[in-house]
Short mmCIF file of N, CA and C in Angstrom, two decimals:
data_model
loop_
_atom_site.label_atom_id
_atom_site.label_comp_id
_atom_site.label_asym_id
_atom_site.label_seq_id
_atom_site.Cartn_x
_atom_site.Cartn_y
_atom_site.Cartn_z
N MET A 1 78.87 54.52 16.02
CA MET A 1 80.43 54.58 15.62
C MET A 1 79.77 55.37 14.52
N LYS A 2 80.99 56.24 14.40
CA LYS A 2 81.40 56.76 12.64
C LYS A 2 81.11 55.93 11.86
N TYR A 3 81.94 55.32 11.52
CA TYR A 3 82.32 54.39 9.59
C TYR A 3 81.71 53.45 9.91
N GLN A 4 80.68 52.93 10.76
CA GLN A 4 80.13 51.68 10.76
C GLN A 4 79.50 51.34 8.98
N ASP A 5 78.99 52.03 8.52
CA ASP A 5 78.25 51.69 7.47
C ASP A 5 79.92 50.39 6.56
N GLU A 6 80.52 51.56 7.39
CA GLU A 6 81.85 50.64 5.78
C GLU A 6 82.31 49.22 6.87
N TYR A 7 82.60 50.11 8.19
CA TYR A 7 82.69 48.09 8.25
C TYR A 7 82.18 47.16 7.93
N MET A 8 81.12 47.55 7.93
CA MET A 8 80.14 46.07 8.11
C MET A 8 80.14 45.75 6.36
N ALA A 9 80.24 46.89 5.34
CA ALA A 9 80.33 47.01 4.35
C ALA A 9 81.93 45.73 4.22
N ILE A 10 83.13 46.27 4.25
CA ILE A 10 84.67 45.25 4.88
C ILE A 10 83.88 43.71 5.90
N TYR A 11 83.93 43.76 6.50
CA TYR A 11 83.05 42.69 7.31
C TYR A 11 81.61 41.01 6.66
N GLU A 12 81.43 42.10 5.63
CA GLU A 12 80.12 41.16 4.85
C GLU A 12 81.48 40.60 3.83
N ASP A 13 82.08 41.54 2.78
CA ASP A 13 83.14 41.34 2.22
C ASP A 13 83.97 40.38 2.26
N PHE A 14 84.72 40.00 3.58
CA PHE A 14 85.46 39.35 4.46
C PHE A 14 84.83 38.05 4.84
N LYS A 15 83.38 38.16 5.38
CA LYS A 15 83.15 37.13 5.71
C LYS A 15 82.96 36.19 4.44
N ALA A 16 82.08 37.18 3.17
CA ALA A 16 81.74 35.84 1.88
C ALA A 16 83.54 35.25 1.66
N SER A 17 84.52 36.11 1.85
CA SER A 17 85.67 35.40 1.41
C SER A 17 86.63 34.24 2.19
N SER A 18 86.02 34.32 2.86
CA SER A 18 86.96 33.30 4.82
C SER A 18 86.89 32.46 4.49
N LYS A 19 86.22 31.45 3.20
CA LYS A 19 86.90 30.28 2.93
C LYS A 19 88.23 29.90 2.17
N PHE A 20 87.80 31.55 1.24
CA PHE A 20 88.96 31.87 -0.40
C PHE A 20 90.15 31.22 0.88
N PHE A 21 89.83 32.65 1.84
CA PHE A 21 91.22 33.30 2.24
C PHE A 21 92.06 31.63 3.02
N GLN A 22 91.45 31.40 4.00
CA GLN A 22 91.80 30.30 4.43
C GLN A 22 92.19 29.45 3.31
N ALA A 23 91.78 29.01 2.75
CA ALA A 23 92.30 27.67 1.46
C ALA A 23 93.52 28.27 1.17
N ILE A 24 93.58 29.91 0.70
CA ILE A 24 95.19 30.47 0.30
C ILE A 24 96.12 30.16 1.63
N GLY A 25 95.83 30.27 2.74
CA GLY A 25 96.55 30.79 3.68
C GLY A 25 97.71 30.01 4.36
N ASN A 26 98.19 28.94 3.47
CA ASN A 26 98.72 27.58 3.35
C ASN A 26 99.70 27.90 2.55
N GLU A 27 100.85 27.68 2.96
CA GLU A 27 101.48 28.20 1.83
C GLU A 27 102.10 27.04 1.47
N THR A 28 101.93 25.54 1.57
CA THR A 28 101.98 24.27 0.19
C THR A 28 100.77 24.44 -0.33
N ARG A 29 99.35 24.95 -0.13
CA ARG A 29 99.03 25.44 -0.59
C ARG A 29 99.08 25.97 -1.71
N GLN A 30 99.43 27.40 -1.31
CA GLN A 30 100.02 28.84 -2.45
C GLN A 30 100.66 27.96 -3.65
N GLY A 31 101.38 27.70 -3.45
CA GLY A 31 102.87 26.41 -3.76
C GLY A 31 102.03 25.54 -5.05
N ILE A 32 101.09 24.80 -4.44
CA ILE A 32 100.72 24.12 -5.71
C ILE A 32 99.55 24.91 -6.15
N LEU A 33 99.22 26.25 -6.35
CA LEU A 33 98.21 27.10 -7.39
C LEU A 33 98.93 28.00 -8.35
N LEU A 34 100.46 27.65 -7.72
CA LEU A 34 101.56 28.37 -8.18
C LEU A 34 101.89 27.42 -9.51
N PHE A 35 101.56 26.38 -8.59
CA PHE A 35 101.76 25.64 -9.77
C PHE A 35 100.66 25.13 -11.45
N LEU A 36 98.97 25.17 -10.82
CA LEU A 36 98.64 25.68 -11.35
C LEU A 36 98.49 26.56 -12.48
N ILE A 37 98.96 27.79 -12.47
CA ILE A 37 98.28 28.70 -12.99
C ILE A 37 99.99 28.31 -13.62
N GLN A 38 100.66 27.90 -14.03
CA GLN A 38 102.54 27.98 -14.74
C GLN A 38 101.23 26.75 -15.39
N SER A 39 100.77 25.71 -15.33
CA SER A 39 100.22 24.88 -15.70
C SER A 39 98.85 25.45 -17.37
N GLY A 40 98.42 26.00 -16.62
CA GLY A 40 97.55 26.53 -17.59
C GLY A 40 96.31 26.30 -17.62
N GLU A 41 96.16 27.19 -18.58
CA GLU A 41 94.18 26.20 -19.14
C GLU A 41 93.99 24.68 -19.44
N LYS A 42 94.57 24.49 -19.23
CA LYS A 42 94.99 22.39 -18.92
C LYS A 42 95.08 22.13 -17.37
N GLY A 43 95.19 23.04 -17.51
CA GLY A 43 95.58 21.85 -15.25
C GLY A 43 96.47 21.63 -15.37
N ALA A 44 96.59 20.39 -14.90
CA ALA A 44 97.60 19.75 -14.06
C ALA A 44 97.45 18.19 -13.35
N ARG A 45 97.51 16.90 -13.98
CA ARG A 45 97.51 16.22 -13.07
C ARG A 45 98.14 15.61 -11.48
N VAL A 46 97.40 14.47 -10.89
CA VAL A 46 98.12 14.57 -9.04
C VAL A 46 99.35 14.62 -10.00
N ASN A 47 99.35 13.37 -9.88
CA ASN A 47 100.53 13.07 -10.41
C ASN A 47 102.07 14.37 -10.79
N GLU A 48 101.31 15.15 -11.61
CA GLU A 48 102.59 16.01 -12.07
C GLU A 48 102.25 17.34 -10.65
N ILE A 49 101.08 17.18 -10.18
CA ILE A 49 101.46 18.19 -8.72
C ILE A 49 102.06 17.41 -7.43
N THR A 50 101.93 16.14 -7.56
CA THR A 50 103.23 15.79 -6.34
C THR A 50 104.30 15.56 -6.45
N GLU A 51 104.84 15.18 -7.90
CA GLU A 51 106.09 16.29 -8.25
C GLU A 51 106.79 16.94 -7.61
N ASN A 52 105.59 18.09 -8.05
CA ASN A 52 106.22 19.94 -7.75
C ASN A 52 106.14 20.08 -6.60
N ALA A 53 105.11 19.10 -5.82
CA ALA A 53 104.93 20.00 -4.51
C ALA A 53 105.47 19.14 -3.27
N HIS A 54 106.51 18.35 -4.02
CA HIS A 54 107.73 17.33 -3.50
C HIS A 54 106.64 16.53 -1.92
N LEU A 55 105.62 16.18 -2.67
CA LEU A 55 104.68 15.51 -1.21
C LEU A 55 104.28 14.44 -1.58
N SER A 56 103.75 14.07 -0.28
CA SER A 56 103.34 12.27 -0.19
C SER A 56 102.01 12.70 -1.82
N ARG A 57 101.42 11.89 -2.38
CA ARG A 57 100.54 11.52 -2.36
C ARG A 57 98.87 12.11 -1.98
N PRO A 58 98.74 11.39 -0.88
CA PRO A 58 97.94 11.47 -0.07
C PRO A 58 98.10 13.40 0.80
N ALA A 59 99.24 13.51 0.94
CA ALA A 59 98.72 15.33 1.48
C ALA A 59 98.72 15.90 -0.20
N VAL A 60 99.27 15.54 -1.21
CA VAL A 60 98.61 17.03 -2.18
C VAL A 60 97.54 16.40 -2.64
N SER A 61 96.53 15.40 -1.95
CA SER A 61 95.09 15.55 -1.89
C SER A 61 94.20 15.69 -1.12
N HIS A 62 95.48 16.02 0.06
CA HIS A 62 94.53 16.86 1.07
C HIS A 62 94.36 17.49 0.50
N HIS A 63 95.40 18.72 0.18
CA HIS A 63 95.39 20.50 -0.22
C HIS A 63 94.30 20.62 -1.60
N LEU A 64 94.56 19.58 -2.36
CA LEU A 64 93.59 19.70 -3.35
C LEU A 64 92.14 20.02 -3.04
N ASN A 65 91.72 18.90 -2.37
CA ASN A 65 90.40 19.39 -1.23
C ASN A 65 89.91 20.39 -0.61
N VAL A 66 91.40 20.71 0.28
CA VAL A 66 90.52 22.25 0.41
C VAL A 66 90.25 23.08 -0.25
N LEU A 67 91.31 24.07 -1.15
CA LEU A 67 90.96 23.72 -2.68
C LEU A 67 89.93 23.89 -3.15
N LYS A 68 89.21 22.80 -3.52
CA LYS A 68 88.00 22.71 -3.82
C LYS A 68 87.11 23.05 -3.49
N ASP A 69 87.30 22.29 -2.14
CA ASP A 69 85.60 22.67 -1.51
C ASP A 69 85.20 24.31 -1.10
N ALA A 70 87.01 25.17 -0.82
CA ALA A 70 86.56 26.70 -1.10
C ALA A 70 86.12 27.29 -2.64
N GLY A 71 86.11 26.05 -3.48
CA GLY A 71 85.32 26.26 -4.81
C GLY A 71 87.11 26.97 -6.00
N ILE A 72 88.16 26.96 -5.51
CA ILE A 72 89.66 27.87 -5.59
C ILE A 72 89.52 26.66 -7.12
N ILE A 73 89.43 25.39 -7.09
CA ILE A 73 89.93 24.57 -7.95
C ILE A 73 88.70 23.42 -8.29
N HIS A 74 89.10 22.86 -9.28
CA HIS A 74 87.88 21.87 -10.27
C HIS A 74 88.88 21.33 -10.89
N CYS A 75 87.91 20.03 -10.43
CA CYS A 75 88.75 18.78 -11.44
C CYS A 75 87.73 18.44 -12.91
N ARG A 76 88.61 18.26 -13.52
CA ARG A 76 88.24 17.50 -15.13
C ARG A 76 88.64 16.47 -15.24
N PRO A 77 87.66 15.35 -15.55
CA PRO A 77 87.85 13.74 -15.73
C PRO A 77 88.80 14.44 -17.91
N GLU A 78 89.65 13.29 -17.08
CA GLU A 78 89.86 13.33 -19.73
C GLU A 78 90.49 11.87 -19.45
N GLY A 79 89.11 10.95 -20.26
CA GLY A 79 89.78 9.58 -20.40
C GLY A 79 90.23 8.72 -18.62
N THR A 80 91.40 8.64 -18.53
CA THR A 80 91.25 7.29 -17.24
C THR A 80 92.74 9.16 -16.33
N SER A 81 92.49 9.89 -16.43
CA SER A 81 93.35 11.22 -15.84
C SER A 81 92.41 12.66 -15.16
N HIS A 82 92.75 12.59 -14.77
CA HIS A 82 91.71 13.94 -14.25
C HIS A 82 92.96 14.75 -14.02
N TYR A 83 92.45 16.02 -14.50
CA TYR A 83 93.44 17.20 -14.59
C TYR A 83 92.28 18.04 -13.87
N TYR A 84 92.90 18.76 -12.48
CA TYR A 84 92.56 20.02 -11.77
C TYR A 84 93.33 21.20 -12.50
N PHE A 85 92.30 22.82 -12.26
CA PHE A 85 92.82 23.75 -12.38
C PHE A 85 91.85 24.75 -11.65
N ILE A 86 92.69 25.54 -12.17
CA ILE A 86 91.66 27.37 -11.13
C ILE A 86 91.04 27.86 -11.48
N ASP A 87 89.71 28.21 -10.96
CA ASP A 87 88.74 28.92 -11.85
C ASP A 87 88.91 30.24 -11.08
N ILE A 88 88.52 31.16 -11.36
CA ILE A 88 88.89 32.64 -10.83
C ILE A 88 87.07 33.11 -10.78
N ARG A 89 86.75 32.64 -11.72
CA ARG A 89 85.07 33.38 -12.24
C ARG A 89 84.17 33.98 -10.46
N LYS A 90 84.75 32.79 -9.23
CA LYS A 90 84.30 33.03 -8.34
C LYS A 90 84.80 33.91 -7.63
N HIS A 91 86.11 33.34 -7.08
CA HIS A 91 86.48 34.62 -6.60
C HIS A 91 86.63 36.00 -6.42
N LEU A 92 87.43 36.38 -7.74
CA LEU A 92 87.23 37.57 -8.89
C LEU A 92 86.79 38.19 -8.15
N PRO A 93 85.42 37.74 -8.82
CA PRO A 93 84.87 39.61 -7.96
C PRO A 93 84.66 39.99 -6.57
N LEU A 94 84.39 38.65 -5.38
CA LEU A 94 84.36 38.98 -4.20
C LEU A 94 85.31 39.70 -3.77
N LEU A 95 86.58 39.69 -3.84
CA LEU A 95 88.20 40.15 -3.68
C LEU A 95 87.77 41.83 -3.95
N SER A 96 87.52 41.76 -5.50
CA SER A 96 87.39 42.84 -5.98
C SER A 96 85.85 43.68 -5.34
N LYS A 97 85.54 43.34 -5.17
CA LYS A 97 84.31 44.22 -4.00
C LYS A 97 84.72 44.34 -2.73
N LEU A 98 85.42 43.65 -1.81
CA LEU A 98 86.82 43.68 -0.93
C LEU A 98 87.36 45.24 -0.90
N ASN A 99 88.35 45.06 -2.08
CA ASN A 99 89.19 45.87 -2.10
C ASN A 99 88.71 46.89 -2.55
N LYS A 100 87.60 47.51 -3.23
CA LYS A 100 86.76 48.36 -3.88
C LYS A 100 85.98 48.95 -2.20
N ASP A 101 85.40 48.02 -1.72
CA ASP A 101 85.42 48.34 -0.30
C ASP A 101 86.19 49.09 1.42
N VAL A 102 87.35 48.47 1.18
CA VAL A 102 87.75 49.34 1.64
C VAL A 102 89.12 50.22 1.31
N GLY A 103 88.62 50.05 -0.27
CA GLY A 103 89.44 52.14 -0.64
C GLY A 103 88.30 52.69 -0.32
N GLU A 104 86.90 52.29 -0.98
CA GLU A 104 86.68 54.03 0.03
C GLU A 104 85.98 54.03 1.40
N PHE A 105 86.42 52.77 2.00
CA PHE A 105 86.89 53.42 3.78
C PHE A 105 88.07 54.40 3.66
N LEU A 106 89.23 53.17 2.99
CA LEU A 106 90.28 54.64 3.23
C LEU A 106 90.37 56.09 2.65
N LYS A 107 89.57 56.00 1.28
CA LYS A 107 89.58 57.69 1.21
C LYS A 107 88.41 58.35 1.73
N GLU A 108 87.21 57.55 2.40
CA GLU A 108 86.72 58.13 3.48
C GLU A 108 87.72 58.85 5.06
N TYR A 109 88.41 57.63 5.13
CA TYR A 109 88.74 57.72 6.33
C TYR A 109 90.27 59.43 6.56
N TYR A 110 90.87 58.84 5.43
CA TYR A 110 92.30 59.64 5.36
C TYR A 110 91.83 61.64 4.09
N LYS A 111 90.64 61.32 4.10
CA LYS A 111 89.53 63.14 3.00
C LYS A 111 90.30 64.15 3.91
N ASN A 112 90.72 64.47 4.55
CA ASN A 112 91.19 65.29 4.99
C ASN A 112 92.74 65.60 4.56
N ASP A 113 93.53 64.21 4.55
CA ASP A 113 94.89 63.95 4.45
C ASP A 113 95.47 63.68 3.02
N ALA A 114 95.82 64.91 2.39
CA ALA A 114 96.02 64.61 1.01
C ALA A 114 97.49 63.85 0.67
N GLU A 115 98.47 64.18 1.88
CA GLU A 115 100.10 62.61 1.23
C GLU A 115 98.97 61.71 1.16
N GLU A 116 97.82 61.39 2.31
CA GLU A 116 97.98 59.75 2.66
C GLU A 116 97.56 59.35 1.49
N LEU A 117 96.52 60.26 1.17
CA LEU A 117 95.67 59.78 0.40
C LEU A 117 96.99 59.55 -1.02
N LYS A 118 97.67 60.33 -1.26
CA LYS A 118 98.94 59.82 -2.10
C LYS A 118 99.43 59.45 -2.21
N VAL A 119 99.68 58.72 -0.60
CA VAL A 119 101.17 56.94 -0.20
C VAL A 119 99.36 56.55 -0.96
N LEU A 120 98.71 56.11 -0.59
CA LEU A 120 97.77 55.34 -0.58
C LEU A 120 97.19 54.84 -1.85
N GLY A 121 97.06 55.79 -3.37
CA GLY A 121 96.97 56.37 -4.28
C GLY A 121 98.69 55.18 -5.32
N LYS A 122 99.49 55.26 -4.74
CA LYS A 122 100.93 55.00 -5.09
C LYS A 122 100.81 53.49 -5.39
N LEU A 123 100.16 53.01 -3.50
CA LEU A 123 99.96 51.70 -3.38
C LEU A 123 99.08 50.90 -4.00
N GLY A 124 97.93 51.88 -5.43
CA GLY A 124 97.35 51.47 -5.87
C GLY A 124 95.12 50.95 -5.50
N VAL A 125 95.53 51.46 -4.19
CA VAL A 125 94.34 51.33 -3.92
C VAL A 125 92.87 52.15 -3.67
N PRO A 126 92.32 51.68 -4.47
CA PRO A 126 91.08 52.07 -5.77
C PRO A 126 90.59 53.54 -4.70
N LEU A 127 91.03 54.49 -4.94
CA LEU A 127 90.04 55.53 -4.22
C LEU A 127 89.16 56.63 -5.20
N ASP A 128 88.86 55.88 -6.16
CA ASP A 128 87.64 56.30 -7.10
C ASP A 128 86.47 56.13 -6.94
#
């Protein structure tokens, strides 16, 4: 197969990120993540997240557990409160590698099509 090495690199990157993709694939969890991003480094308490998400506390707890299990968020206790916050250190390098490997594949695949490479470049696909 002509592009077997490139396919395997993308496969491995995607496989390493699959738990992340599953966790963020839910619209409710995306909303929770957006709220946590707005909350900044301090994060937010479950009650604040529940109010913002317009869900029951058990439903929010379920979604927070999925995000925690995927390593996307963490919980920090402060006195009697627990603050949830995003931890980007684990996943951004994996996503960056996936993006780079996809860019390398596309660059090779379209190496004889300058117009397509120009379109990909405008889209921000890493072609270098």
